[in-house]
mmCIF file of C-alpha atoms in Angstrom:
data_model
loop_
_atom_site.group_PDB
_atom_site.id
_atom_site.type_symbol
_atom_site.label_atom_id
_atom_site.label_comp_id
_atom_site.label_asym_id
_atom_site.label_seq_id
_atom_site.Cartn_x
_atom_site.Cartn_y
_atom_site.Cartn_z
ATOM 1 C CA UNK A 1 -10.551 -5.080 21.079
ATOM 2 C CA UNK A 2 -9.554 -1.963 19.437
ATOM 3 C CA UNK A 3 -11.346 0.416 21.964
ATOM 4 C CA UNK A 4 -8.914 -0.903 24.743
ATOM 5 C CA UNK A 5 -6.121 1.503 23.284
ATOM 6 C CA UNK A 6 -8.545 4.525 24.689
ATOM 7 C CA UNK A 7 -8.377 5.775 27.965
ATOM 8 C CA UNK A 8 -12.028 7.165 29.753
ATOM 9 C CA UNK A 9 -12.529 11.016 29.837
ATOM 10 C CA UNK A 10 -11.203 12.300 32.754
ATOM 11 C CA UNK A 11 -12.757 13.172 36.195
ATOM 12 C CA UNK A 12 -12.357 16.836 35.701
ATOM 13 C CA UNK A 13 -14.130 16.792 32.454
ATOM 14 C CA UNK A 14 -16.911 14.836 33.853
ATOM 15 C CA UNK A 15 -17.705 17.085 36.819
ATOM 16 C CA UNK A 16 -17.501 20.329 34.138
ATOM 17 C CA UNK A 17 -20.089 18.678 32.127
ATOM 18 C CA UNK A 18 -21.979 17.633 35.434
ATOM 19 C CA UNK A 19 -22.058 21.522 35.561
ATOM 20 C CA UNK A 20 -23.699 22.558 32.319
ATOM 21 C CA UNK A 21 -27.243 23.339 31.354
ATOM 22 C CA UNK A 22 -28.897 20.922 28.778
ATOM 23 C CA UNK A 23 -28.567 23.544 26.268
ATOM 24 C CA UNK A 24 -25.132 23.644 25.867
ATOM 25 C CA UNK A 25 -22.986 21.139 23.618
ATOM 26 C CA UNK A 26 -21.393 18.922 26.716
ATOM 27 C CA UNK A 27 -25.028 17.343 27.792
ATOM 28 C CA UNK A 28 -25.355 15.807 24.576
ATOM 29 C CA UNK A 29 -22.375 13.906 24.058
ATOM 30 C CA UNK A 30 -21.757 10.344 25.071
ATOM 31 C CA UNK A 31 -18.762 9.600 26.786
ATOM 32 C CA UNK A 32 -15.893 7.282 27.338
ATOM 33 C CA UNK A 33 -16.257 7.299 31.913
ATOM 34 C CA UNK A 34 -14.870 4.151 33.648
ATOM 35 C CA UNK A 35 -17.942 2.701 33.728
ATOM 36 C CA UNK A 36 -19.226 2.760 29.996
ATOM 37 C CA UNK A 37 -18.205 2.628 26.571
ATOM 38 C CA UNK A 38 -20.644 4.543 24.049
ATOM 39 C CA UNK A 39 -22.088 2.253 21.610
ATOM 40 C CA UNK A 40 -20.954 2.614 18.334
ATOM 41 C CA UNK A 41 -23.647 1.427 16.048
ATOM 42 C CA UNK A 42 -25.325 4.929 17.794
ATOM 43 C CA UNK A 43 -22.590 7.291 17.040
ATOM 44 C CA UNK A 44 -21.706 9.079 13.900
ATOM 45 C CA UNK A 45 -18.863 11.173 15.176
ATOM 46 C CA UNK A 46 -16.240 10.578 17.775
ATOM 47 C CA UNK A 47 -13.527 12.694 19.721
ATOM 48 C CA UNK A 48 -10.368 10.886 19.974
ATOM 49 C CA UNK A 49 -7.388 12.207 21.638
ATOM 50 C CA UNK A 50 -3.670 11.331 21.008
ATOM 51 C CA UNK A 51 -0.850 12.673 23.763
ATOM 52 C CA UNK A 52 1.376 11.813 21.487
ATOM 53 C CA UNK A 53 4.092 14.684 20.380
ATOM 54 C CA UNK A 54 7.485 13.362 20.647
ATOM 55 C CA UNK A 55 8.399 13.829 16.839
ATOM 56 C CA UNK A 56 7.438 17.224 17.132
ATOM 57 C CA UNK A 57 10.580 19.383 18.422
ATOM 58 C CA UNK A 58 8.727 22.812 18.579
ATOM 59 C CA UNK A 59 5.967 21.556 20.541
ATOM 60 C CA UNK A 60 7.254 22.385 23.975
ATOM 61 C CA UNK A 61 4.165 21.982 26.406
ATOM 62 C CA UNK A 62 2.951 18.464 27.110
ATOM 63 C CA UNK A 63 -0.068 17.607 24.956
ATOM 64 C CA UNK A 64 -3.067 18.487 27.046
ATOM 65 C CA UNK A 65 -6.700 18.577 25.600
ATOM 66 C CA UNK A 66 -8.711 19.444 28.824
ATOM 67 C CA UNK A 67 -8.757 22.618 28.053
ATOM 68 C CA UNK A 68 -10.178 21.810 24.487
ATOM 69 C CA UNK A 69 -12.691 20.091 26.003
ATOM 70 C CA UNK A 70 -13.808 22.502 28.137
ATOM 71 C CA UNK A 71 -13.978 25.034 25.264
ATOM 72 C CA UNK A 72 -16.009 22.767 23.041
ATOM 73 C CA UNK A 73 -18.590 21.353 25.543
ATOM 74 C CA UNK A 74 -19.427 24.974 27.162
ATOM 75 C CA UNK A 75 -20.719 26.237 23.677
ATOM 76 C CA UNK A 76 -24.263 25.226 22.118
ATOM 77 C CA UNK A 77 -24.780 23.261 19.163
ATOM 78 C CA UNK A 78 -26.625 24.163 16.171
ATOM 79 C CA UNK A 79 -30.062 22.638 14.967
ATOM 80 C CA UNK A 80 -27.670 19.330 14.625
ATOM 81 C CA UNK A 81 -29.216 15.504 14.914
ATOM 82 C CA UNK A 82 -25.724 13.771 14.502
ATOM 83 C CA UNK A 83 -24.884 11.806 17.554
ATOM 84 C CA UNK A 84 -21.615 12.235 18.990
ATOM 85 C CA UNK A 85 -19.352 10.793 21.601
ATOM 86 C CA UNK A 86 -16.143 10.906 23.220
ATOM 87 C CA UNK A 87 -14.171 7.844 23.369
ATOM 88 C CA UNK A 88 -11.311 9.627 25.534
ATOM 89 C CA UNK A 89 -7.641 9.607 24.635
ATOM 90 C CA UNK A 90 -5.283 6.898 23.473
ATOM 91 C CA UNK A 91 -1.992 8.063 25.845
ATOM 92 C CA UNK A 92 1.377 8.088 24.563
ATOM 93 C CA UNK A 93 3.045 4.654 23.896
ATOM 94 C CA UNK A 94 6.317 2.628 24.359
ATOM 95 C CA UNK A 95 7.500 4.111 21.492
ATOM 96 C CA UNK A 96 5.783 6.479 18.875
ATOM 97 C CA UNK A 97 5.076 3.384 16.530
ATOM 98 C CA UNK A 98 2.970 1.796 19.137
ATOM 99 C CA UNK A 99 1.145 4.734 19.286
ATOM 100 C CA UNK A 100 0.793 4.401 15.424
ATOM 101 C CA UNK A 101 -0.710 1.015 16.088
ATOM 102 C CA UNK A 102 -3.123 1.716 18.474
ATOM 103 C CA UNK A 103 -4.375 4.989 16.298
ATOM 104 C CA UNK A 104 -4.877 2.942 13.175
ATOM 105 C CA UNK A 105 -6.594 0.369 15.067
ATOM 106 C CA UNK A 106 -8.810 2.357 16.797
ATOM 107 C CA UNK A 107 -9.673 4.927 13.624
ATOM 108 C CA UNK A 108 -10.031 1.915 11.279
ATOM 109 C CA UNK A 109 -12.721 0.646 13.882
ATOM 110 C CA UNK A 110 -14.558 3.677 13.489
ATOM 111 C CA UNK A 111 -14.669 4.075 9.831
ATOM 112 C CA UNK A 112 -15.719 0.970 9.625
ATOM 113 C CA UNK A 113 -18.470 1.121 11.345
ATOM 114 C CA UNK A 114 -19.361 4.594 9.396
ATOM 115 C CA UNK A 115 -17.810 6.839 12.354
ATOM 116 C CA UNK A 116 -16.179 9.758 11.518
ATOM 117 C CA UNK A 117 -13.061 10.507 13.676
ATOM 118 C CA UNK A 118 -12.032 13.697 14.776
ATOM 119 C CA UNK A 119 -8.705 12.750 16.197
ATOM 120 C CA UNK A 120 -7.226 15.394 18.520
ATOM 121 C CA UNK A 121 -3.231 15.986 18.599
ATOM 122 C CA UNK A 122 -0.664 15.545 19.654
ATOM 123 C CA UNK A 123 1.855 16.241 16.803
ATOM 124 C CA UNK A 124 1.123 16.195 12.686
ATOM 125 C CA UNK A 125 3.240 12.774 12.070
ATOM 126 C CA UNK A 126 0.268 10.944 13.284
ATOM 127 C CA UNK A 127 -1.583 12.005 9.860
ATOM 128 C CA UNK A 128 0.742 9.044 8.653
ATOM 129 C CA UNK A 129 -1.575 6.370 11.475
ATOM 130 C CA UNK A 130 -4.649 7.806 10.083
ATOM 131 C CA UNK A 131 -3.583 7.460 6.370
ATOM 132 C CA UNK A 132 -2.511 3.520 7.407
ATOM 133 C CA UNK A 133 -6.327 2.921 9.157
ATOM 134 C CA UNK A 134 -7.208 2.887 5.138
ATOM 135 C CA UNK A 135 -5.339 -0.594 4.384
ATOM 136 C CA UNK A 136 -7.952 -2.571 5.380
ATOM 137 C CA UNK A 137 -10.916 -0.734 3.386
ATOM 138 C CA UNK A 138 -9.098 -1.373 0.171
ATOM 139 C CA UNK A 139 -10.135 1.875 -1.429
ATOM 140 C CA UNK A 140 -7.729 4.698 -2.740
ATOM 141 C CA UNK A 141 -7.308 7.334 -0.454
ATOM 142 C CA UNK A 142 -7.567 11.327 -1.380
ATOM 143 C CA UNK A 143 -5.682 13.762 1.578
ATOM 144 C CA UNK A 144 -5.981 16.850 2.059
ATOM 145 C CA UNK A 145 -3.535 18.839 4.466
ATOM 146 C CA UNK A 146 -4.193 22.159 5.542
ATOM 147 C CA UNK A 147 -0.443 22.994 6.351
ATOM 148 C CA UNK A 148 1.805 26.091 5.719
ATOM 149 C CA UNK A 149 4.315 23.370 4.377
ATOM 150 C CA UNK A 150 4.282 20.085 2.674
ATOM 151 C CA UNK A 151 6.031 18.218 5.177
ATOM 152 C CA UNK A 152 8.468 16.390 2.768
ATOM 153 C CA UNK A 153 12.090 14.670 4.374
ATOM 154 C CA UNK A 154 14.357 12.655 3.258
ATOM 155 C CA UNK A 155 14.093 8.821 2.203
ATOM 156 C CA UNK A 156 15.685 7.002 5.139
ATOM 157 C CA UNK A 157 14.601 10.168 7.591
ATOM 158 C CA UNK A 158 12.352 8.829 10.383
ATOM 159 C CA UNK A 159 9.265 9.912 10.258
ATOM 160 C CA UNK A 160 8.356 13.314 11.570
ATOM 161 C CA UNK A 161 5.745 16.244 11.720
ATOM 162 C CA UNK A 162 7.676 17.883 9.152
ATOM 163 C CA UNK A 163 8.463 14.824 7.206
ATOM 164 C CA UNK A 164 5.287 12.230 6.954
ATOM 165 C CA UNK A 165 4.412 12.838 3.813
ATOM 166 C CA UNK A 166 7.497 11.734 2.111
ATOM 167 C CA UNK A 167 6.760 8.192 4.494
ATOM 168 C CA UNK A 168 2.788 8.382 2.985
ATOM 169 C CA UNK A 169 4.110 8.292 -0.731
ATOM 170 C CA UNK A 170 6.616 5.780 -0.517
ATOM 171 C CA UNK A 171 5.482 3.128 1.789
ATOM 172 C CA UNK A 172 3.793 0.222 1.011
ATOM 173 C CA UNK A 173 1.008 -0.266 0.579
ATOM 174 C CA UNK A 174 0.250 2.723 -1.549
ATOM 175 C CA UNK A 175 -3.206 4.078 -1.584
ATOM 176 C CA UNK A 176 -2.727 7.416 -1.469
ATOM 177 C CA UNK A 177 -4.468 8.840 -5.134
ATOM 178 C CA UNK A 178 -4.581 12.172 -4.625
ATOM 179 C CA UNK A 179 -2.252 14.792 -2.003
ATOM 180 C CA UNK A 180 -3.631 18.233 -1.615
ATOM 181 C CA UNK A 181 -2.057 20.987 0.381
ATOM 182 C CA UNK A 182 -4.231 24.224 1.301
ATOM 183 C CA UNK A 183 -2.518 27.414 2.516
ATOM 184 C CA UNK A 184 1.379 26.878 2.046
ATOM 185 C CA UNK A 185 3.596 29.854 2.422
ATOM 186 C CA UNK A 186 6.472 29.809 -0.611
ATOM 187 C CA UNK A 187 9.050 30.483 1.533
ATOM 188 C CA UNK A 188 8.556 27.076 4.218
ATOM 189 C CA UNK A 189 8.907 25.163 0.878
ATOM 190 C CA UNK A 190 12.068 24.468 -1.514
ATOM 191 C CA UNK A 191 11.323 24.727 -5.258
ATOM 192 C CA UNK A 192 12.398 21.586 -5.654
ATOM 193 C CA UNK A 193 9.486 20.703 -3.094
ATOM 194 C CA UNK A 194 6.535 22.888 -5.339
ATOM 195 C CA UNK A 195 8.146 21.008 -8.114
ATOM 196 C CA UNK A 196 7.837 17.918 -6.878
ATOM 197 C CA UNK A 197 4.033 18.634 -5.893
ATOM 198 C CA UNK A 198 3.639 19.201 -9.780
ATOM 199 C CA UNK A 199 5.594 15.940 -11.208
ATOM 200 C CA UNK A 200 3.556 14.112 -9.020
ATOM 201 C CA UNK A 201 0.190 15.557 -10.165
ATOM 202 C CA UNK A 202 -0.917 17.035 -6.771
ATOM 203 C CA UNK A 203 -2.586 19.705 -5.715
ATOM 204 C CA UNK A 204 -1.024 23.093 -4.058
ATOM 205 C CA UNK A 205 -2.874 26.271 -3.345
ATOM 206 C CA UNK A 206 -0.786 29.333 -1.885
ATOM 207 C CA UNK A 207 -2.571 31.033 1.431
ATOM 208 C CA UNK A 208 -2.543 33.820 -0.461
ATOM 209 C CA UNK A 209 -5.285 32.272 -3.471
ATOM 210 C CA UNK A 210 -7.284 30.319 -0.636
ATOM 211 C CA UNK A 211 -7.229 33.745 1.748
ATOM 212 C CA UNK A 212 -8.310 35.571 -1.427
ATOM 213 C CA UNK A 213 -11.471 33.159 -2.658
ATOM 214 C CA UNK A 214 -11.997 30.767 0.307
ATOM 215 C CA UNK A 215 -14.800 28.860 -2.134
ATOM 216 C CA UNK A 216 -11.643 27.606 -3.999
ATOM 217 C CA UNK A 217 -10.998 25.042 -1.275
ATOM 218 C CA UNK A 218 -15.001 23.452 -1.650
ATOM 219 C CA UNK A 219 -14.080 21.238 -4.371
ATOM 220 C CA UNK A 220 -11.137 20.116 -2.724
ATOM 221 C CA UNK A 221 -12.496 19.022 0.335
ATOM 222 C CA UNK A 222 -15.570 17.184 -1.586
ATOM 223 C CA UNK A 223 -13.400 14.878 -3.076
ATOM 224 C CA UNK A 224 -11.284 13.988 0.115
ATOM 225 C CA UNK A 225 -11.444 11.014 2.443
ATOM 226 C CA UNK A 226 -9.132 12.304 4.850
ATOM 227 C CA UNK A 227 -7.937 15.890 6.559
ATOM 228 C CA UNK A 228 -5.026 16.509 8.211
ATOM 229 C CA UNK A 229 -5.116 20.267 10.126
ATOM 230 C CA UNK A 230 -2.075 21.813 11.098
ATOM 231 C CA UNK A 231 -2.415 24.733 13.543
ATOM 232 C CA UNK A 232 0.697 26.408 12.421
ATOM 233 C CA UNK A 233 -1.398 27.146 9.160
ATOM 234 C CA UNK A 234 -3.048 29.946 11.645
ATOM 235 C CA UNK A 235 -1.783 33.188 12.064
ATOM 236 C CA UNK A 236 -0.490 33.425 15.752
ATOM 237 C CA UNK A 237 -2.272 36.631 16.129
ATOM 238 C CA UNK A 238 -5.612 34.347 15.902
ATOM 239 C CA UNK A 239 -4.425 30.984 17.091
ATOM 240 C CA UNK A 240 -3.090 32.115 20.373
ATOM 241 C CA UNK A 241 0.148 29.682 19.448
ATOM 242 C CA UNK A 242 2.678 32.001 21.063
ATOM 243 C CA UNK A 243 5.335 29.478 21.434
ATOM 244 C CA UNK A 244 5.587 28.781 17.531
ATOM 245 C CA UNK A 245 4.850 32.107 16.451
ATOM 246 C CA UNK A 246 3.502 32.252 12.791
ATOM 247 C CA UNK A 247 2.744 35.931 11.883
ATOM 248 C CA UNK A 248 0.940 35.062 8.438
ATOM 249 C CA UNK A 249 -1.481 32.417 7.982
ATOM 250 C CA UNK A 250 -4.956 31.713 7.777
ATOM 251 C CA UNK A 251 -7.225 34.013 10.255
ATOM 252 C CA UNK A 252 -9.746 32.283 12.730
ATOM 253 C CA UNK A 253 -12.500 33.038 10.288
ATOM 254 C CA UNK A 254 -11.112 31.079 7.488
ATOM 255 C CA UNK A 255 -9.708 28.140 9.271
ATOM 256 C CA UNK A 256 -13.490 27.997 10.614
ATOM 257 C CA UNK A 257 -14.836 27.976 7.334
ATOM 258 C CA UNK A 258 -12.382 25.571 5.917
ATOM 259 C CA UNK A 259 -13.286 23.104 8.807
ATOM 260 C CA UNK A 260 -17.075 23.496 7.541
ATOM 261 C CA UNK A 261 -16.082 22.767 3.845
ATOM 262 C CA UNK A 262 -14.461 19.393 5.453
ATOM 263 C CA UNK A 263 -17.963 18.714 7.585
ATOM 264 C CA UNK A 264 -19.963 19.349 4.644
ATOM 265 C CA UNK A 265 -18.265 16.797 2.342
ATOM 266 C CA UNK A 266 -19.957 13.441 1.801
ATOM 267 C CA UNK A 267 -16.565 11.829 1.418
ATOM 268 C CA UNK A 268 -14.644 12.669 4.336
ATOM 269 C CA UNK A 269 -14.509 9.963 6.980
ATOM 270 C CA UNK A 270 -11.865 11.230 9.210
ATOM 271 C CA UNK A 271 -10.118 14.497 9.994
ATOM 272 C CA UNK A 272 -7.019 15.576 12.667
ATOM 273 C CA UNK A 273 -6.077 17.977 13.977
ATOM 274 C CA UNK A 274 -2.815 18.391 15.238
ATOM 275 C CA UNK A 275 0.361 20.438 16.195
ATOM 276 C CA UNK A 276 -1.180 21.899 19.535
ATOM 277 C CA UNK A 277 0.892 23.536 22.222
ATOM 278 C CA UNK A 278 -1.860 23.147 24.532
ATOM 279 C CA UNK A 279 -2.067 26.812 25.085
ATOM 280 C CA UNK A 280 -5.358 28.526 26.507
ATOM 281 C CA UNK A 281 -6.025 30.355 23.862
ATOM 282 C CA UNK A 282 -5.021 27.934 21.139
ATOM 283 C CA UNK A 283 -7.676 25.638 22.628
ATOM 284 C CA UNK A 284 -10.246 27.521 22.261
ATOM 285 C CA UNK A 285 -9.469 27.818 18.524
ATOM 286 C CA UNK A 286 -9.510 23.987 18.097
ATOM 287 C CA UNK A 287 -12.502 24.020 19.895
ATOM 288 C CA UNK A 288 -13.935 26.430 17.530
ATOM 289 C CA UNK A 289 -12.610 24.314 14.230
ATOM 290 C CA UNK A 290 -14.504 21.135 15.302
ATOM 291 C CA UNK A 291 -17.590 22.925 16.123
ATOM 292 C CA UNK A 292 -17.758 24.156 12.314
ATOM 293 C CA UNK A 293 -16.697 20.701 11.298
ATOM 294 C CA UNK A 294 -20.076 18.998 13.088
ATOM 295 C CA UNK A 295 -22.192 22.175 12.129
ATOM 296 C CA UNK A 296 -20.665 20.825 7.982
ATOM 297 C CA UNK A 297 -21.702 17.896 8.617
ATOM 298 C CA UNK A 298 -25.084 18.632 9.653
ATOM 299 C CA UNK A 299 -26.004 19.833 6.315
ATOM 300 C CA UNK A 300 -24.573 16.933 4.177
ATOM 301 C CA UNK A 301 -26.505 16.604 1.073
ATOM 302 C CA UNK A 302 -25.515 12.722 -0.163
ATOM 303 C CA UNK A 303 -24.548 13.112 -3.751
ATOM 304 C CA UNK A 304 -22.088 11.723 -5.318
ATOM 305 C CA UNK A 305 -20.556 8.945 -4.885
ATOM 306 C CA UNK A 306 -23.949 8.392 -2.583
ATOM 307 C CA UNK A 307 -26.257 9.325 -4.283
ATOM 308 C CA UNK A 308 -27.207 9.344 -8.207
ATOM 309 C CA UNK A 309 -26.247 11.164 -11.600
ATOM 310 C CA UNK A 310 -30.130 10.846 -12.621
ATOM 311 C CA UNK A 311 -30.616 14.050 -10.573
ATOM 312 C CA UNK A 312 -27.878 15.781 -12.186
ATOM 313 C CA UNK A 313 -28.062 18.212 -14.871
ATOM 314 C CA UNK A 314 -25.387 17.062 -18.072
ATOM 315 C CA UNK A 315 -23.432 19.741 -19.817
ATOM 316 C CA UNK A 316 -21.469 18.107 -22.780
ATOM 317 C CA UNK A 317 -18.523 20.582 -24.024
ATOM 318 C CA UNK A 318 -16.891 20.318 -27.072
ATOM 319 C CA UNK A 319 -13.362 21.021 -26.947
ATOM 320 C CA UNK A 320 -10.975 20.785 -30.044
ATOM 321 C CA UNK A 321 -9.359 16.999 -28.788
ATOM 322 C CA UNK A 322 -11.705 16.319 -26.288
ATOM 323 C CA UNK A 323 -15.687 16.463 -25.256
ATOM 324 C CA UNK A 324 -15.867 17.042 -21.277
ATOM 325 C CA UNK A 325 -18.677 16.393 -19.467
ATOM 326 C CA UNK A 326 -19.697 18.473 -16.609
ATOM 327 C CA UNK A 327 -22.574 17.476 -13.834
ATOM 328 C CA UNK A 328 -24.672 20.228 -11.883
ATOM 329 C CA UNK A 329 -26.526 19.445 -9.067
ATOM 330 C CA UNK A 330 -30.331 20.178 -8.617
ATOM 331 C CA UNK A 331 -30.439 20.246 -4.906
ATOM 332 C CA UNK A 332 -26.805 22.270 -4.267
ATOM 333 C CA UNK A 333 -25.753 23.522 -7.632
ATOM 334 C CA UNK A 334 -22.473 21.939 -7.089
ATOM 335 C CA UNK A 335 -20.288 20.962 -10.146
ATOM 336 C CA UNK A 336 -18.882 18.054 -11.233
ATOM 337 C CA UNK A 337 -16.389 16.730 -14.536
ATOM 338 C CA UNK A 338 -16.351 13.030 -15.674
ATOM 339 C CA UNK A 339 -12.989 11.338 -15.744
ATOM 340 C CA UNK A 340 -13.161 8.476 -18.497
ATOM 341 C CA UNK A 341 -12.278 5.263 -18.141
ATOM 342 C CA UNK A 342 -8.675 4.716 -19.529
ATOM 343 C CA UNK A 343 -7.832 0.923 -20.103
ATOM 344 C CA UNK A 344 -4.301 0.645 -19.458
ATOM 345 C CA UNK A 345 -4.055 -2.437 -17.321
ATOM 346 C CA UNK A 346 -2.759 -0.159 -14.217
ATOM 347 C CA UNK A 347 -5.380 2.492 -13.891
ATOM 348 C CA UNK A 348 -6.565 3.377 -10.726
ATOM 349 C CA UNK A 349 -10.271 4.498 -11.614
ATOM 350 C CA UNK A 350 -11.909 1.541 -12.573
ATOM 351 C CA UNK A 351 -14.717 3.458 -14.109
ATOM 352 C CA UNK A 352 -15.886 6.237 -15.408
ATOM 353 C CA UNK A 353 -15.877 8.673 -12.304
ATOM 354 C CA UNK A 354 -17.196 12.185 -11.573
ATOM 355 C CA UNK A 355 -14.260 14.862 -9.881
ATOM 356 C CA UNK A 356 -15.822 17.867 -7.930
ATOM 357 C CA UNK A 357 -15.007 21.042 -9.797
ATOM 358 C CA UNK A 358 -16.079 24.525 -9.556
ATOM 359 C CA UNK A 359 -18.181 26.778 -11.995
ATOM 360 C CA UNK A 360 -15.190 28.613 -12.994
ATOM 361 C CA UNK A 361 -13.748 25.500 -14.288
ATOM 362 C CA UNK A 362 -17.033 24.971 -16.172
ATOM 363 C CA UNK A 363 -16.948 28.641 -17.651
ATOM 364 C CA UNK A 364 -13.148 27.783 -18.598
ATOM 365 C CA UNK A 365 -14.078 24.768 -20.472
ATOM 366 C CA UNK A 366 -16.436 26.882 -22.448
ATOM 367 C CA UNK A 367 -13.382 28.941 -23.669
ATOM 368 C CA UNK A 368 -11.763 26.044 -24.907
ATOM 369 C CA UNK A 369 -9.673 25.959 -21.639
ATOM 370 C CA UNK A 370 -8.564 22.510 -20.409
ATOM 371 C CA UNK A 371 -9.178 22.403 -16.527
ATOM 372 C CA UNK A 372 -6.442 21.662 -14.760
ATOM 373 C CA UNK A 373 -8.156 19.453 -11.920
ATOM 374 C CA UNK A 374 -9.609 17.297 -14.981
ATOM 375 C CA UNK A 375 -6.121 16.563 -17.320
ATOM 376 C CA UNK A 376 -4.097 16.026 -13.389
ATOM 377 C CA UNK A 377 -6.702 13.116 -12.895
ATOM 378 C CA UNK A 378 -6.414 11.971 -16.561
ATOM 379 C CA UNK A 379 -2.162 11.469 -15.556
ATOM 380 C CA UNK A 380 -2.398 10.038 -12.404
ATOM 381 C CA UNK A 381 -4.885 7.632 -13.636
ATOM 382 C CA UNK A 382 -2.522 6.493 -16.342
ATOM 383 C CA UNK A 383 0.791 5.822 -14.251
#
């Protein structure tokens, strides 16, 4: 059984909770004790921890999420009706691939079953487990890392937090469709990296555009399946992470608000975070992240791909090669663009499919600008 990788809560969480009112957050989650397993078919979010950080080097405390817990349980919820549980932690294994293993059994279980992990870390290599639960669902897969760097290495370089992405491209199978990376900082990355990002038809946004209009990073996030946090993309000042010290990054405000993007999503079915010293006040952050992330997810609308175009509003606009056709919402005034169907014997869209997009990109198209977002698709659909 899958579930056998996860080890029960511990005692000192249980007799914290034991201590809480009914208001607050901790006396309404089921957990993982020695005695009973929460039953799935109830759940529609689960805590999962991973004490896994040996391919981390700067992570120098031992992965501890007590303190997490704490954090998260001791706050109230919001007017929320999602049911959540915590399965406990999967510990450390034999070696970091049999930690692999028992991650991507465990979060493929959950998806399955239409449970949205929120795996706790542990270091940022084990976004590479979580991309791997995907095999079985035979679906592409669009990721989005929040991440001051792309995490690129070399070919034959084992796989690392500062190198799983390279693994994610080139292993077999490959389902990844779509890479996006929110927040890196130029000068973690080689050109030949942001280069790459381009010849490859991902996505990159600089902190400095996301910081600037934090609405840019909606879009993104509604067309992901899966989110891969990395703490160092937080300012130190507001993480608390002394012992990697970032002076620029994203400020407690807008990490928050990027976790509620992710919750709000229809698509995503499992998010990480990871690269956690396990310091006081860097728990308490975390804590604050997933919070946001349920509060998102409270307020998930079901449109597309759940629900139907017949509720849309159609714009049709005319460029000079091509006619584009956005989508507006009714009930959220999202946006929307159609990718066509491109019979090519390869193509990974095997119809016509709708990509979130902003209004911007809708007021572009009206001055005979091409979006971006839309002719990216168009390429990666043809390789």
């Amino acid at each position: 059984m899958e579930f056998d990788f996860l080890e029960p809560v511990n005692d000192g969480i249980l007799k914290f909770i034991s201590s809480l009112s009914s208001q607050e957050l901790g006396s309404k989650v089921v957990l993982h004790t020695q005695d009973q397993f929460p039953d799935i078919s109830k759940i529609n979010i689960a805590i999962v921890g991973v004490l896994e950080d040996r391919r981390n080097i700067e992570i120098v405390n031992e992965v501890n999420l007590t303190a997490v817990r704490k954090k998260l349980y001791g706050m109230f919820p919001g007017n929320w009706d999602a049911s959540i549980a915590d399965l406990g932690d999967i510990l450390a294994g034999d070696s970091v691939e049999d930690t692999y293993f028992a991650l991507k059994k465990v979060t493929a279980a959950l998806i399955k079953n239409k449970v949205i992990p929120i795996v706790l870390g542990g270091s940022q290599d084990l976004t590479y487990a979580l991309y791997r639960a995907y095999d079985d669902l035979e679906q592409m897969v669009n990721m989005v890392s929040v991440d001051n760097r792309f995490d690129f290495g070399k070919e034959n370089e084992t796989v690392s937090a500062n190198s799983y992405l390279t693994k994610i491209i080139i292993d077999e199978p490959n389902n990844l469709f779509n890479y996006c990376n929110i927040g890196y900082q130029t000068y973690y990355n080689s050109q030949e990296e942001i280069d790459l990002i381009e010849k490859l038809f991902f996505d990159a946004y600089r902190l400095g555009e996301i910081s600037n209009k934090i609405a840019l990073a909606e879009p993104v996030f509604r067309d992901a399946d899966l989110v891969s946090i990395d703490l160092n993309s937080v300012k130190s000042s507001d993480s608390g992470n002394t012992v990697s010290f970032e002076p620029n990054g994203f400020n407690g405000k807008e990490i928050c608000s990027l976790a509620r993007y992710a919750g709000i999503s229809d698509k995503i079915s499992s998010i990480g975070i990871f690269n956690h010293n396990s310091t006081a006040h860097e728990s308490a952050m975390i804590a604050q992240i997933v919070w946001y992330f349920v509060e998102g997810y409270h307020y998930r609308s079901k449109e597309y791909p759940f629900g139907s175009r017949t509720n849309y509003l159609k714009y049709i606009v005319p460029l000079e090669e091509e006619e584009l056709i956005f989508y507006k919402s009714d009930k959220t005034e999202r946006w929307w663009i159609e990718i066509p169907f491109v019979s090519n014997g390869h193509n990974k869209l095997k119809r016509n499919t709708l990509l979130p997009c902003s209004y911007d990109e809708y007021l572009c198209a009206c001055n005979q600008e091409l979006p971006e977002r839309w002719w990216k698709a168009q390429r990666k659909n043809a390789l």
